[in-house]
Amino acid sequence: MSNLKEVLTIGRYFREKFGETIYKVPISISGFTCPNIDGTVARGGCSFCENDSFSPNLQEKKSKFKLNPRVEKNPYLDNQLKQLQLQFEATKQRLQNKFGAKKFIVYFQSFTNTYAPIETLKALYSRALSFENVIGLSIGTRTDCVTEEILDYLVELSKDKEIWVEYGIQSFYDETLEEINRGDSSSNMKYWIQRTKQKGLNVCGHLIYGLPGETQEMMLDTFEQTVKLNVDSIKFHPLYVVKNTLLTAQFKKGKFTPISEDLYIDTVVKSIKNLPNNISIQRVTAGIDDNTLLSPLWCKNKHQQIFKIREALLKEGFIY
């Protein structure tokens, strides 16, 4: 067993750095949206994104107020700060009860969490960092929704906190980005990832395997390009089809066939085999176990996928 190579998971990275397990607390703040949904760069969002445009039920539940950087006043800020606190406390309690968790990173997960006026961002981020036993933030966003001002503010925070910026890359092929209605370009993504890294911030890149028209060669090429940008961490996702998305219609018309489980696992394993020692892995797959999943059905059971990926890696001499 001694010649097996250990994959640097984000859990191992945090344990090495902080001497204990750090738990991410995912947060979803209402009012946040995306320039790809509100018409700034496109409408409808990315083809795989479930959003208000496709689901009238979602609109009833959510506030009509939507943030963007040009909003002069945010009348919902107090409400958003309350949401942040309630969600954090509830998840923290659960993690403490289940795992004896002691230290946390607040993960702003849903939609684009820098797509708001800087004052709103400062209020939310500083409040999150003020919670007891929070050692840092992880902020999910897009590369067309960061500015020098936002990054400089995060650099300030990073002087005594663990700050991560999570960028949805998905693919570095412009024809794919166009196909999925991404509203961003590979050159813009590379520019802002490099700027974020130049400022000394931690970057996690999200990649989707199985995008329309992509071969395994293209997926692995996007992975290689991501590695060359010196990101600190990577998340892998398979593309699955849920109800109420642009992709739903393409799938139902037979214009899109999801990636097979075997091809997905093989692509992830090939990627991890070529991963430099200093880049951690935050996720090897994703799934959804509810009635919104249309295809592929193997995405229903995330734990089974992780087991299969772990087994496949073991055969290649890696412990995940």
PDB file of C-alpha atoms in Angstrom, residues 54-278:
ATOM      1  CA  PHE A  54     -38.352  28.626 -16.785  1.00  0.00           C
ATOM      2  CA  SER A  55     -40.257  28.085 -13.577  1.00  0.00           C
ATOM      3  CA  PRO A  56     -43.164  30.335 -12.665  1.00  0.00           C
ATOM      4  CA  ASN A  57     -43.360  28.552  -9.278  1.00  0.00           C
ATOM      5  CA  LEU A  58     -39.880  29.753  -8.388  1.00  0.00           C
ATOM      6  CA  GLN A  59     -40.977  33.338  -8.989  1.00  0.00           C
ATOM      7  CA  GLU A  60     -43.807  33.077  -6.501  1.00  0.00           C
ATOM      8  CA  LYS A  61     -41.471  31.958  -3.738  1.00  0.00           C
ATOM      9  CA  LYS A  62     -38.685  34.441  -4.342  1.00  0.00           C
ATOM     10  CA  SER A  63     -38.605  38.170  -3.820  1.00  0.00           C
ATOM     11  CA  LYS A  64     -39.029  40.197  -6.996  1.00  0.00           C
ATOM     12  CA  PHE A  65     -36.096  42.383  -5.925  1.00  0.00           C
ATOM     13  CA  LYS A  66     -32.908  41.466  -7.783  1.00  0.00           C
ATOM     14  CA  LEU A  67     -29.456  42.829  -7.095  1.00  0.00           C
ATOM     15  CA  ASN A  68     -26.947  44.017  -9.638  1.00  0.00           C
ATOM     16  CA  PRO A  69     -23.908  46.294  -9.246  1.00  0.00           C
ATOM     17  CA  ARG A  70     -25.864  49.310 -10.543  1.00  0.00           C
ATOM     18  CA  VAL A  71     -28.585  49.184  -7.857  1.00  0.00           C
ATOM     19  CA  GLU A  72     -28.232  52.392  -5.853  1.00  0.00           C
ATOM     20  CA  LYS A  73     -30.007  51.238  -2.706  1.00  0.00           C
ATOM     21  CA  ASN A  74     -30.545  47.758  -1.371  1.00  0.00           C
ATOM     22  CA  PRO A  75     -33.749  47.847   0.714  1.00  0.00           C
ATOM     23  CA  TYR A  76     -33.423  44.106   1.412  1.00  0.00           C
ATOM     24  CA  LEU A  77     -29.997  44.192   3.049  1.00  0.00           C
ATOM     25  CA  ASP A  78     -31.320  43.749   6.607  1.00  0.00           C
ATOM     26  CA  ASN A  79     -33.386  40.805   5.458  1.00  0.00           C
ATOM     27  CA  GLN A  80     -30.375  39.290   3.643  1.00  0.00           C
ATOM     28  CA  LEU A  81     -28.197  39.662   6.745  1.00  0.00           C
ATOM     29  CA  LYS A  82     -30.893  37.860   8.762  1.00  0.00           C
ATOM     30  CA  GLN A  83     -31.039  35.061   6.170  1.00  0.00           C
ATOM     31  CA  LEU A  84     -27.266  34.737   6.350  1.00  0.00           C
ATOM     32  CA  GLN A  85     -27.336  34.409  10.139  1.00  0.00           C
ATOM     33  CA  LEU A  86     -30.267  31.960  10.242  1.00  0.00           C
ATOM     34  CA  GLN A  87     -28.825  29.698   7.547  1.00  0.00           C
ATOM     35  CA  PHE A  88     -25.379  29.744   9.131  1.00  0.00           C
ATOM     36  CA  GLU A  89     -26.675  28.945  12.623  1.00  0.00           C
ATOM     37  CA  ALA A  90     -28.902  26.094  11.399  1.00  0.00           C
ATOM     38  CA  THR A  91     -26.181  24.406   9.331  1.00  0.00           C
ATOM     39  CA  LYS A  92     -23.504  24.988  11.969  1.00  0.00           C
ATOM     40  CA  GLN A  93     -25.736  23.298  14.572  1.00  0.00           C
ATOM     41  CA  ARG A  94     -26.276  20.311  12.298  1.00  0.00           C
ATOM     42  CA  LEU A  95     -22.540  19.963  11.558  1.00  0.00           C
ATOM     43  CA  GLN A  96     -21.706  20.257  15.265  1.00  0.00           C
ATOM     44  CA  ASN A  97     -24.258  17.592  16.192  1.00  0.00           C
ATOM     45  CA  LYS A  98     -23.247  15.206  13.411  1.00  0.00           C
ATOM     46  CA  PHE A  99     -19.459  15.639  13.216  1.00  0.00           C
ATOM     47  CA  GLY A 100     -18.474  17.666  16.259  1.00  0.00           C
ATOM     48  CA  ALA A 101     -17.485  20.459  13.849  1.00  0.00           C
ATOM     49  CA  LYS A 102     -15.569  23.358  15.410  1.00  0.00           C
ATOM     50  CA  LYS A 103     -14.298  25.614  12.585  1.00  0.00           C
ATOM     51  CA  PHE A 104     -16.182  26.844   9.515  1.00  0.00           C
ATOM     52  CA  ILE A 105     -15.903  28.547   6.135  1.00  0.00           C
ATOM     53  CA  VAL A 106     -19.006  30.393   4.959  1.00  0.00           C
ATOM     54  CA  TYR A 107     -19.674  29.394   1.336  1.00  0.00           C
ATOM     55  CA  PHE A 108     -21.764  31.879  -0.666  1.00  0.00           C
ATOM     56  CA  GLN A 109     -23.024  29.281  -3.106  1.00  0.00           C
ATOM     57  CA  SER A 110     -26.168  30.092  -5.107  1.00  0.00           C
ATOM     58  CA  PHE A 111     -26.106  32.337  -8.181  1.00  0.00           C
ATOM     59  CA  THR A 112     -23.365  34.972  -8.603  1.00  0.00           C
ATOM     60  CA  ASN A 113     -22.225  36.220  -5.224  1.00  0.00           C
ATOM     61  CA  THR A 114     -20.222  39.254  -6.342  1.00  0.00           C
ATOM     62  CA  TYR A 115     -22.980  40.577  -8.611  1.00  0.00           C
ATOM     63  CA  ALA A 116     -24.150  43.342  -6.270  1.00  0.00           C
ATOM     64  CA  PRO A 117     -23.104  46.821  -5.109  1.00  0.00           C
ATOM     65  CA  ILE A 118     -19.802  46.711  -3.227  1.00  0.00           C
ATOM     66  CA  GLU A 119     -21.465  48.029  -0.037  1.00  0.00           C
ATOM     67  CA  THR A 120     -23.860  45.060  -0.014  1.00  0.00           C
ATOM     68  CA  LEU A 121     -20.959  42.650  -0.510  1.00  0.00           C
ATOM     69  CA  LYS A 122     -18.956  44.264   2.286  1.00  0.00           C
ATOM     70  CA  ALA A 123     -21.934  44.065   4.668  1.00  0.00           C
ATOM     71  CA  LEU A 124     -22.568  40.369   3.922  1.00  0.00           C
ATOM     72  CA  TYR A 125     -18.939  39.229   3.876  1.00  0.00           C
ATOM     73  CA  SER A 126     -17.955  41.089   7.039  1.00  0.00           C
ATOM     74  CA  ARG A 127     -21.050  39.790   8.854  1.00  0.00           C
ATOM     75  CA  ALA A 128     -20.206  36.217   7.814  1.00  0.00           C
ATOM     76  CA  LEU A 129     -16.636  36.639   9.076  1.00  0.00           C
ATOM     77  CA  SER A 130     -17.910  37.985  12.401  1.00  0.00           C
ATOM     78  CA  PHE A 131     -19.644  34.689  13.274  1.00  0.00           C
ATOM     79  CA  GLU A 132     -17.983  32.619  15.956  1.00  0.00           C
ATOM     80  CA  ASN A 133     -15.413  30.057  14.735  1.00  0.00           C
ATOM     81  CA  VAL A 134     -15.603  31.213  11.087  1.00  0.00           C
ATOM     82  CA  ILE A 135     -12.081  31.141   9.655  1.00  0.00           C
ATOM     83  CA  GLY A 136     -12.908  32.337   6.150  1.00  0.00           C
ATOM     84  CA  LEU A 137     -15.157  32.689   3.114  1.00  0.00           C
ATOM     85  CA  SER A 138     -15.612  30.913  -0.189  1.00  0.00           C
ATOM     86  CA  ILE A 139     -17.438  32.992  -2.794  1.00  0.00           C
ATOM     87  CA  GLY A 140     -19.050  31.419  -5.837  1.00  0.00           C
ATOM     88  CA  THR A 141     -19.110  33.759  -8.837  1.00  0.00           C
ATOM     89  CA  ARG A 142     -18.362  34.367 -12.521  1.00  0.00           C
ATOM     90  CA  THR A 143     -15.285  35.984 -14.013  1.00  0.00           C
ATOM     91  CA  ASP A 144     -17.392  38.709 -15.642  1.00  0.00           C
ATOM     92  CA  CYS A 145     -18.735  39.725 -12.213  1.00  0.00           C
ATOM     93  CA  VAL A 146     -15.561  40.667 -10.381  1.00  0.00           C
ATOM     94  CA  THR A 147     -13.795  44.033 -10.442  1.00  0.00           C
ATOM     95  CA  GLU A 148     -10.448  45.296  -9.220  1.00  0.00           C
ATOM     96  CA  GLU A 149     -12.339  46.937  -6.332  1.00  0.00           C
ATOM     97  CA  ILE A 150     -13.994  43.691  -5.241  1.00  0.00           C
ATOM     98  CA  LEU A 151     -10.733  41.734  -5.500  1.00  0.00           C
ATOM     99  CA  ASP A 152      -8.838  44.400  -3.538  1.00  0.00           C
ATOM    100  CA  TYR A 153     -11.461  44.224  -0.775  1.00  0.00           C
ATOM    101  CA  LEU A 154     -11.064  40.416  -0.663  1.00  0.00           C
ATOM    102  CA  VAL A 155      -7.278  40.865  -0.455  1.00  0.00           C
ATOM    103  CA  GLU A 156      -7.832  43.040   2.644  1.00  0.00           C
ATOM    104  CA  LEU A 157      -9.966  40.307   4.195  1.00  0.00           C
ATOM    105  CA  SER A 158      -7.402  37.648   3.288  1.00  0.00           C
ATOM    106  CA  LYS A 159      -4.767  39.235   5.542  1.00  0.00           C
ATOM    107  CA  ASP A 160      -6.194  37.363   8.504  1.00  0.00           C
ATOM    108  CA  LYS A 161      -8.869  35.083   6.989  1.00  0.00           C
ATOM    109  CA  GLU A 162      -8.939  32.187   4.508  1.00  0.00           C
ATOM    110  CA  ILE A 163     -10.528  33.668   1.366  1.00  0.00           C
ATOM    111  CA  TRP A 164     -11.462  31.614  -1.704  1.00  0.00           C
ATOM    112  CA  VAL A 165     -12.981  32.756  -4.991  1.00  0.00           C
ATOM    113  CA  GLU A 166     -14.814  29.966  -6.833  1.00  0.00           C
ATOM    114  CA  TYR A 167     -15.166  30.614 -10.556  1.00  0.00           C
ATOM    115  CA  GLY A 168     -17.483  28.674 -12.823  1.00  0.00           C
ATOM    116  CA  ILE A 169     -15.221  27.916 -15.802  1.00  0.00           C
ATOM    117  CA  GLN A 170     -17.105  24.909 -17.225  1.00  0.00           C
ATOM    118  CA  SER A 171     -15.120  24.935 -20.512  1.00  0.00           C
ATOM    119  CA  PHE A 172     -12.405  26.964 -22.229  1.00  0.00           C
ATOM    120  CA  TYR A 173     -13.928  26.361 -25.670  1.00  0.00           C
ATOM    121  CA  ASP A 174     -15.750  29.461 -26.898  1.00  0.00           C
ATOM    122  CA  GLU A 175     -18.029  27.434 -29.174  1.00  0.00           C
ATOM    123  CA  THR A 176     -19.144  25.442 -26.103  1.00  0.00           C
ATOM    124  CA  LEU A 177     -19.641  28.615 -24.045  1.00  0.00           C
ATOM    125  CA  GLU A 178     -21.834  29.950 -26.852  1.00  0.00           C
ATOM    126  CA  GLU A 179     -23.754  26.694 -27.098  1.00  0.00           C
ATOM    127  CA  ILE A 180     -24.584  26.730 -23.366  1.00  0.00           C
ATOM    128  CA  ASN A 181     -25.516  30.458 -23.434  1.00  0.00           C
ATOM    129  CA  ARG A 182     -22.704  31.290 -21.024  1.00  0.00           C
ATOM    130  CA  GLY A 183     -22.413  34.965 -21.898  1.00  0.00           C
ATOM    131  CA  ASP A 184     -18.679  34.956 -21.131  1.00  0.00           C
ATOM    132  CA  SER A 185     -15.521  34.210 -23.128  1.00  0.00           C
ATOM    133  CA  SER A 186     -12.486  32.018 -22.477  1.00  0.00           C
ATOM    134  CA  SER A 187     -10.136  35.015 -22.776  1.00  0.00           C
ATOM    135  CA  ASN A 188     -12.119  37.006 -20.175  1.00  0.00           C
ATOM    136  CA  MET A 189     -12.172  34.008 -17.820  1.00  0.00           C
ATOM    137  CA  LYS A 190      -8.415  33.574 -18.119  1.00  0.00           C
ATOM    138  CA  TYR A 191      -7.780  37.288 -17.562  1.00  0.00           C
ATOM    139  CA  TRP A 192      -9.741  37.462 -14.292  1.00  0.00           C
ATOM    140  CA  ILE A 193      -8.454  34.159 -12.957  1.00  0.00           C
ATOM    141  CA  GLN A 194      -4.913  35.447 -13.535  1.00  0.00           C
ATOM    142  CA  ARG A 195      -5.758  38.798 -11.869  1.00  0.00           C
ATOM    143  CA  THR A 196      -7.227  36.990  -8.863  1.00  0.00           C
ATOM    144  CA  LYS A 197      -4.126  34.817  -8.556  1.00  0.00           C
ATOM    145  CA  GLN A 198      -1.760  37.800  -9.026  1.00  0.00           C
ATOM    146  CA  LYS A 199      -3.413  39.426  -6.012  1.00  0.00           C
ATOM    147  CA  GLY A 200      -2.656  36.349  -3.926  1.00  0.00           C
ATOM    148  CA  LEU A 201      -6.220  35.044  -3.524  1.00  0.00           C
ATOM    149  CA  ASN A 202      -7.136  31.348  -3.537  1.00  0.00           C
ATOM    150  CA  VAL A 203      -8.999  30.257  -6.676  1.00  0.00           C
ATOM    151  CA  CYS A 204     -11.162  27.173  -7.170  1.00  0.00           C
ATOM    152  CA  GLY A 205     -12.219  26.436 -10.766  1.00  0.00           C
ATOM    153  CA  HIS A 206     -15.446  24.546 -11.524  1.00  0.00           C
ATOM    154  CA  LEU A 207     -15.359  22.299 -14.606  1.00  0.00           C
ATOM    155  CA  ILE A 208     -18.322  20.530 -16.205  1.00  0.00           C
ATOM    156  CA  TYR A 209     -17.692  17.307 -18.105  1.00  0.00           C
ATOM    157  CA  GLY A 210     -20.262  16.231 -20.695  1.00  0.00           C
ATOM    158  CA  LEU A 211     -21.140  19.642 -22.163  1.00  0.00           C
ATOM    159  CA  PRO A 212     -22.895  19.579 -25.578  1.00  0.00           C
ATOM    160  CA  GLY A 213     -20.573  18.644 -28.431  1.00  0.00           C
ATOM    161  CA  GLU A 214     -17.487  18.141 -26.259  1.00  0.00           C
ATOM    162  CA  THR A 215     -15.198  15.144 -26.712  1.00  0.00           C
ATOM    163  CA  GLN A 216     -13.076  13.702 -23.924  1.00  0.00           C
ATOM    164  CA  GLU A 217     -10.076  15.369 -25.569  1.00  0.00           C
ATOM    165  CA  MET A 218     -11.768  18.784 -25.221  1.00  0.00           C
ATOM    166  CA  MET A 219     -12.698  18.167 -21.579  1.00  0.00           C
ATOM    167  CA  LEU A 220      -9.128  17.166 -20.722  1.00  0.00           C
ATOM    168  CA  ASP A 221      -7.806  20.176 -22.640  1.00  0.00           C
ATOM    169  CA  THR A 222      -9.968  22.524 -20.536  1.00  0.00           C
ATOM    170  CA  PHE A 223      -8.593  20.761 -17.455  1.00  0.00           C
ATOM    171  CA  GLU A 224      -4.992  21.285 -18.659  1.00  0.00           C
ATOM    172  CA  GLN A 225      -5.651  24.968 -19.371  1.00  0.00           C
ATOM    173  CA  THR A 226      -7.142  25.355 -15.868  1.00  0.00           C
ATOM    174  CA  VAL A 227      -4.050  23.775 -14.315  1.00  0.00           C
ATOM    175  CA  LYS A 228      -1.805  26.145 -16.318  1.00  0.00           C
ATOM    176  CA  LEU A 229      -3.584  29.116 -14.717  1.00  0.00           C
ATOM    177  CA  ASN A 230      -2.213  27.968 -11.333  1.00  0.00           C
ATOM    178  CA  VAL A 231      -5.610  27.601  -9.700  1.00  0.00           C
ATOM    179  CA  ASP A 232      -5.454  26.249  -6.153  1.00  0.00           C
ATOM    180  CA  SER A 233      -8.340  23.825  -6.376  1.00  0.00           C
ATOM    181  CA  ILE A 234     -10.747  22.204  -8.855  1.00  0.00           C
ATOM    182  CA  LYS A 235     -14.331  20.936  -8.695  1.00  0.00           C
ATOM    183  CA  PHE A 236     -15.569  18.424 -11.269  1.00  0.00           C
ATOM    184  CA  HIS A 237     -19.271  18.152 -12.174  1.00  0.00           C
ATOM    185  CA  PRO A 238     -21.059  15.947 -14.715  1.00  0.00           C
ATOM    186  CA  LEU A 239     -23.653  17.762 -16.839  1.00  0.00           C
ATOM    187  CA  TYR A 240     -27.072  16.443 -15.901  1.00  0.00           C
ATOM    188  CA  VAL A 241     -30.459  17.625 -17.130  1.00  0.00           C
ATOM    189  CA  VAL A 242     -33.029  18.960 -14.671  1.00  0.00           C
ATOM    190  CA  LYS A 243     -36.513  20.325 -15.355  1.00  0.00           C
ATOM    191  CA  ASN A 244     -37.055  24.020 -16.171  1.00  0.00           C
ATOM    192  CA  THR A 245     -33.828  24.716 -18.088  1.00  0.00           C
ATOM    193  CA  LEU A 246     -32.865  25.538 -21.686  1.00  0.00           C
ATOM    194  CA  LEU A 247     -31.247  22.094 -21.793  1.00  0.00           C
ATOM    195  CA  THR A 248     -34.557  20.396 -20.930  1.00  0.00           C
ATOM    196  CA  ALA A 249     -35.994  21.272 -24.336  1.00  0.00           C
ATOM    197  CA  GLN A 250     -32.836  20.183 -26.196  1.00  0.00           C
ATOM    198  CA  PHE A 251     -32.809  16.884 -24.301  1.00  0.00           C
ATOM    199  CA  LYS A 252     -36.513  16.213 -24.956  1.00  0.00           C
ATOM    200  CA  LYS A 253     -36.054  16.892 -28.689  1.00  0.00           C
ATOM    201  CA  GLY A 254     -33.183  14.385 -28.752  1.00  0.00           C
ATOM    202  CA  LYS A 255     -30.616  17.113 -29.460  1.00  0.00           C
ATOM    203  CA  PHE A 256     -28.554  16.438 -26.346  1.00  0.00           C
ATOM    204  CA  THR A 257     -27.297  13.129 -24.965  1.00  0.00           C
ATOM    205  CA  PRO A 258     -25.802  13.251 -21.455  1.00  0.00           C
ATOM    206  CA  ILE A 259     -22.353  11.814 -20.766  1.00  0.00           C
ATOM    207  CA  SER A 260     -22.207   8.130 -19.794  1.00  0.00           C
ATOM    208  CA  GLU A 261     -21.091   7.206 -16.299  1.00  0.00           C
ATOM    209  CA  ASP A 262     -18.099   5.244 -17.653  1.00  0.00           C
ATOM    210  CA  LEU A 263     -16.857   8.154 -19.784  1.00  0.00           C
ATOM    211  CA  TYR A 264     -17.348  10.611 -16.909  1.00  0.00           C
ATOM    212  CA  ILE A 265     -15.405   8.469 -14.435  1.00  0.00           C
ATOM    213  CA  ASP A 266     -12.644   7.819 -16.967  1.00  0.00           C
ATOM    214  CA  THR A 267     -12.287  11.578 -17.681  1.00  0.00           C
ATOM    215  CA  VAL A 268     -12.165  12.495 -13.979  1.00  0.00           C
ATOM    216  CA  VAL A 269      -9.587   9.769 -13.260  1.00  0.00           C
ATOM    217  CA  LYS A 270      -7.413  10.856 -16.209  1.00  0.00           C
ATOM    218  CA  SER A 271      -7.618  14.453 -14.917  1.00  0.00           C
ATOM    219  CA  ILE A 272      -6.662  13.554 -11.349  1.00  0.00           C
ATOM    220  CA  LYS A 273      -3.721  11.457 -12.593  1.00  0.00           C
ATOM    221  CA  ASN A 274      -2.339  14.618 -14.215  1.00  0.00           C
ATOM    222  CA  LEU A 275      -3.037  16.930 -11.303  1.00  0.00           C
ATOM    223  CA  PRO A 276      -0.007  18.762  -9.873  1.00  0.00           C
ATOM    224  CA  ASN A 277       0.667  18.040  -6.175  1.00  0.00           C
ATOM    225  CA  ASN A 278      -0.212  21.563  -5.069  1.00  0.00           C
TER     226      ASN A 278
END
